[in-house]
PDB file of C-alpha atoms in Angstrom:
ATOM      1  CA  PRO A   1      21.982-171.298 -56.647  1.00 47.00           C
ATOM      2  CA  SER A   2      20.718-172.487 -60.008  1.00 54.00           C
ATOM      3  CA  ARG A   3      18.731-175.716 -60.013  1.00 62.00           C
ATOM      4  CA  GLY A   4      19.048-176.185 -63.755  1.00 77.00           C
ATOM      5  CA  PHE A   5      16.513-175.380 -66.454  1.00 78.00           C
ATOM      6  CA  ILE A   6      14.366-178.513 -66.129  1.00 78.00           C
ATOM      7  CA  ASN A   7      14.200-178.483 -62.328  1.00 77.00           C
ATOM      8  CA  ARG A   8      13.594-174.740 -62.179  1.00 79.00           C
ATOM      9  CA  TYR A   9      11.135-174.167 -65.044  1.00 81.00           C
ATOM     10  CA  VAL A  10       9.647-177.475 -66.220  1.00 83.00           C
ATOM     11  CA  PHE A  11       9.276-179.576 -63.060  1.00 79.00           C
ATOM     12  CA  PRO A  12       9.784-177.109 -60.172  1.00 80.00           C
ATOM     13  CA  ASP A  13       7.979-179.324 -57.670  1.00 78.00           C
ATOM     14  CA  GLY A  14       9.457-182.585 -58.882  1.00 73.00           C
ATOM     15  CA  GLY A  15      12.691-184.375 -58.464  1.00 72.00           C
ATOM     16  CA  LEU A  16      14.188-186.511 -61.193  1.00 75.00           C
ATOM     17  CA  THR A  17      16.116-189.550 -60.084  1.00 84.00           C
ATOM     18  CA  GLY A  18      17.739-192.611 -61.593  1.00 88.00           C
ATOM     19  CA  SER A  19      15.897-195.825 -62.312  1.00 92.00           C
ATOM     20  CA  GLY A  20      18.062-197.734 -59.830  1.00 94.00           C
ATOM     21  CA  ASP A  21      16.786-195.509 -57.022  1.00 94.00           C
ATOM     22  CA  ILE A  22      13.211-196.132 -58.137  1.00 94.00           C
ATOM     23  CA  VAL A  23      13.681-199.909 -58.289  1.00 96.00           C
ATOM     24  CA  ARG A  24      15.323-199.920 -54.855  1.00 97.00           C
ATOM     25  CA  ALA A  25      12.493-197.846 -53.363  1.00 96.00           C
ATOM     26  CA  MET A  26       9.882-200.143 -54.892  1.00 96.00           C
ATOM     27  CA  GLU A  27      11.580-203.265 -53.569  1.00 96.00           C
ATOM     28  CA  ASP A  28      12.142-201.681 -50.149  1.00 97.00           C
ATOM     29  CA  ASN A  29       8.395-201.027 -49.968  1.00 96.00           C
ATOM     30  CA  GLY A  30       7.252-204.554 -50.761  1.00 93.00           C
ATOM     31  CA  PHE A  31       6.863-204.427 -54.516  1.00 95.00           C
ATOM     32  CA  GLU A  32       8.154-207.111 -56.852  1.00 94.00           C
ATOM     33  CA  VAL A  33       9.747-205.618 -59.978  1.00 95.00           C
ATOM     34  CA  HIS A  34       8.880-207.578 -63.107  1.00 94.00           C
ATOM     35  CA  HIS A  35       9.940-205.377 -65.977  1.00 93.00           C
ATOM     36  CA  HIS A  36      12.371-202.480 -66.360  1.00 94.00           C
ATOM     37  CA  GLU A  37      12.712-200.889 -69.791  1.00 94.00           C
ATOM     38  CA  ASN A  38      14.605-197.900 -71.139  1.00 96.00           C
ATOM     39  CA  LEU A  39      12.253-195.902 -73.392  1.00 96.00           C
ATOM     40  CA  ARG A  40      14.956-193.487 -74.596  1.00 96.00           C
ATOM     41  CA  GLN A  41      14.673-194.332 -78.303  1.00 96.00           C
ATOM     42  CA  HIS A  42      10.878-194.151 -78.192  1.00 96.00           C
ATOM     43  CA  TYR A  43      10.948-190.816 -76.398  1.00 96.00           C
ATOM     44  CA  ALA A  44      13.351-189.316 -78.945  1.00 96.00           C
ATOM     45  CA  ARG A  45      10.550-189.781 -81.462  1.00 97.00           C
ATOM     46  CA  THR A  46       7.759-188.915 -79.020  1.00 97.00           C
ATOM     47  CA  THR A  47       9.233-185.579 -77.925  1.00 96.00           C
ATOM     48  CA  ARG A  48       9.912-184.670 -81.574  1.00 96.00           C
ATOM     49  CA  SER A  49       6.247-185.333 -82.325  1.00 97.00           C
ATOM     50  CA  TRP A  50       5.102-183.303 -79.305  1.00 97.00           C
ATOM     51  CA  CYS A  51       7.364-180.443 -80.423  1.00 96.00           C
ATOM     52  CA  ARG A  52       5.830-180.491 -83.924  1.00 97.00           C
ATOM     53  CA  ASN A  53       2.357-180.579 -82.377  1.00 98.00           C
ATOM     54  CA  LEU A  54       3.156-177.588 -80.161  1.00 98.00           C
ATOM     55  CA  SER A  55       4.436-175.649 -83.191  1.00 97.00           C
ATOM     56  CA  ALA A  56       1.408-176.563 -85.299  1.00 98.00           C
ATOM     57  CA  ASN A  57      -0.950-175.430 -82.528  1.00 98.00           C
ATOM     58  CA  TRP A  58       1.133-172.561 -81.159  1.00 98.00           C
ATOM     59  CA  ASP A  59      -1.578-169.881 -81.108  1.00 98.00           C
ATOM     60  CA  LYS A  60      -4.086-172.144 -79.338  1.00 98.00           C
ATOM     61  CA  CYS A  61      -1.455-173.180 -76.800  1.00 97.00           C
ATOM     62  CA  VAL A  62      -0.515-169.553 -76.084  1.00 98.00           C
ATOM     63  CA  VAL A  63      -4.172-168.702 -75.423  1.00 98.00           C
ATOM     64  CA  GLU A  64      -4.454-171.724 -73.105  1.00 97.00           C
ATOM     65  CA  ALA A  65      -1.149-171.538 -71.197  1.00 96.00           C
ATOM     66  CA  GLY A  66       0.526-168.211 -72.001  1.00 96.00           C
ATOM     67  CA  VAL A  67       3.493-167.414 -74.189  1.00 97.00           C
ATOM     68  CA  MET A  68       6.157-167.915 -71.501  1.00 94.00           C
ATOM     69  CA  THR A  69       4.906-171.404 -70.610  1.00 94.00           C
ATOM     70  CA  CYS A  70       4.757-172.352 -74.287  1.00 96.00           C
ATOM     71  CA  ARG A  71       8.305-171.129 -74.835  1.00 96.00           C
ATOM     72  CA  VAL A  72       9.555-173.125 -71.850  1.00 94.00           C
ATOM     73  CA  TRP A  73       7.822-176.283 -73.079  1.00 94.00           C
ATOM     74  CA  GLY A  74       9.043-175.761 -76.649  1.00 96.00           C
ATOM     75  CA  LEU A  75      12.616-175.414 -75.434  1.00 94.00           C
ATOM     76  CA  TYR A  76      12.221-178.394 -73.105  1.00 93.00           C
ATOM     77  CA  LEU A  77      10.789-180.624 -75.867  1.00 95.00           C
ATOM     78  CA  ALA A  78      13.429-179.622 -78.426  1.00 95.00           C
ATOM     79  CA  GLY A  79      16.254-180.098 -75.928  1.00 93.00           C
ATOM     80  CA  SER A  80      14.835-183.388 -74.703  1.00 93.00           C
ATOM     81  CA  SER A  81      14.576-184.681 -78.255  1.00 96.00           C
ATOM     82  CA  LEU A  82      18.273-184.052 -78.795  1.00 95.00           C
ATOM     83  CA  GLY A  83      19.150-185.462 -75.380  1.00 93.00           C
ATOM     84  CA  PHE A  84      17.243-188.683 -76.022  1.00 95.00           C
ATOM     85  CA  GLU A  85      18.717-189.029 -79.539  1.00 97.00           C
ATOM     86  CA  ARG A  86      22.276-188.553 -78.240  1.00 97.00           C
ATOM     87  CA  ASN A  87      21.735-190.766 -75.173  1.00 95.00           C
ATOM     88  CA  GLU A  88      22.377-187.843 -72.849  1.00 91.00           C
ATOM     89  CA  ILE A  89      19.082-188.450 -71.053  1.00 90.00           C
ATOM     90  CA  GLN A  90      16.980-191.557 -70.594  1.00 93.00           C
ATOM     91  CA  LEU A  91      13.490-192.406 -69.435  1.00 93.00           C
ATOM     92  CA  HIS A  92      12.786-195.739 -67.791  1.00 95.00           C
ATOM     93  CA  GLN A  93       9.532-197.574 -67.193  1.00 94.00           C
ATOM     94  CA  VAL A  94       9.410-199.906 -64.212  1.00 95.00           C
ATOM     95  CA  LEU A  95       6.494-202.321 -63.784  1.00 93.00           C
ATOM     96  CA  ALA A  96       5.941-203.932 -60.411  1.00 95.00           C
ATOM     97  CA  THR A  97       3.244-205.631 -58.358  1.00 94.00           C
ATOM     98  CA  ARG A  98       2.519-206.121 -54.727  1.00 93.00           C
ATOM     99  CA  THR A  99       2.792-209.902 -54.471  1.00 89.00           C
ATOM    100  CA  ASP A 100       0.236-211.509 -52.173  1.00 88.00           C
ATOM    101  CA  GLY A 101       0.995-213.767 -49.203  1.00 87.00           C
ATOM    102  CA  ARG A 102       0.705-216.900 -51.359  1.00 90.00           C
ATOM    103  CA  GLY A 103       3.368-215.619 -53.765  1.00 88.00           C
ATOM    104  CA  SER A 104       0.950-214.672 -56.514  1.00 89.00           C
ATOM    105  CA  ALA A 105       2.035-211.554 -58.364  1.00 88.00           C
ATOM    106  CA  GLY A 106      -0.826-211.394 -60.831  1.00 85.00           C
ATOM    107  CA  TYR A 107       1.695-210.662 -63.569  1.00 87.00           C
ATOM    108  CA  PRO A 108       1.847-212.824 -66.721  1.00 84.00           C
ATOM    109  CA  LEU A 109       4.857-215.010 -67.391  1.00 83.00           C
ATOM    110  CA  ARG A 110       5.108-213.622 -70.911  1.00 85.00           C
ATOM    111  CA  PRO A 111       3.420-210.198 -71.049  1.00 84.00           C
ATOM    112  CA  ASP A 112       2.516-208.975 -74.536  1.00 85.00           C
ATOM    113  CA  PHE A 113       2.085-205.336 -73.409  1.00 81.00           C
ATOM    114  CA  GLY A 114      -1.098-205.129 -75.454  1.00 83.00           C
ATOM    115  CA  VAL A 115       0.664-205.785 -78.748  1.00 84.00           C
TER     116      VAL A 115
END
């Protein structure tokens, strides 16, 4: 049976799951979740940029990874760009800490995320 393009060709050893499953697993394993953000809009732009970069450096990439791998990644990046833009796929970032026995998480009350 087909496992879908991404699972079969892009991440054959991985398993994509929803952010709720990730948060639950983190909490079930003693982590305290502090921040959960959907990066979909950022990744629409990011994957577009990666796609342009792949195209601009196509010959070097083919030498490094082979033409079939480059084609798979080009298709993946182009499709992902559309998926992110249309909200058909999302990418979430979850930040968590392992809180110590005194209740200290070591996480700022108002993180600036380096901005």
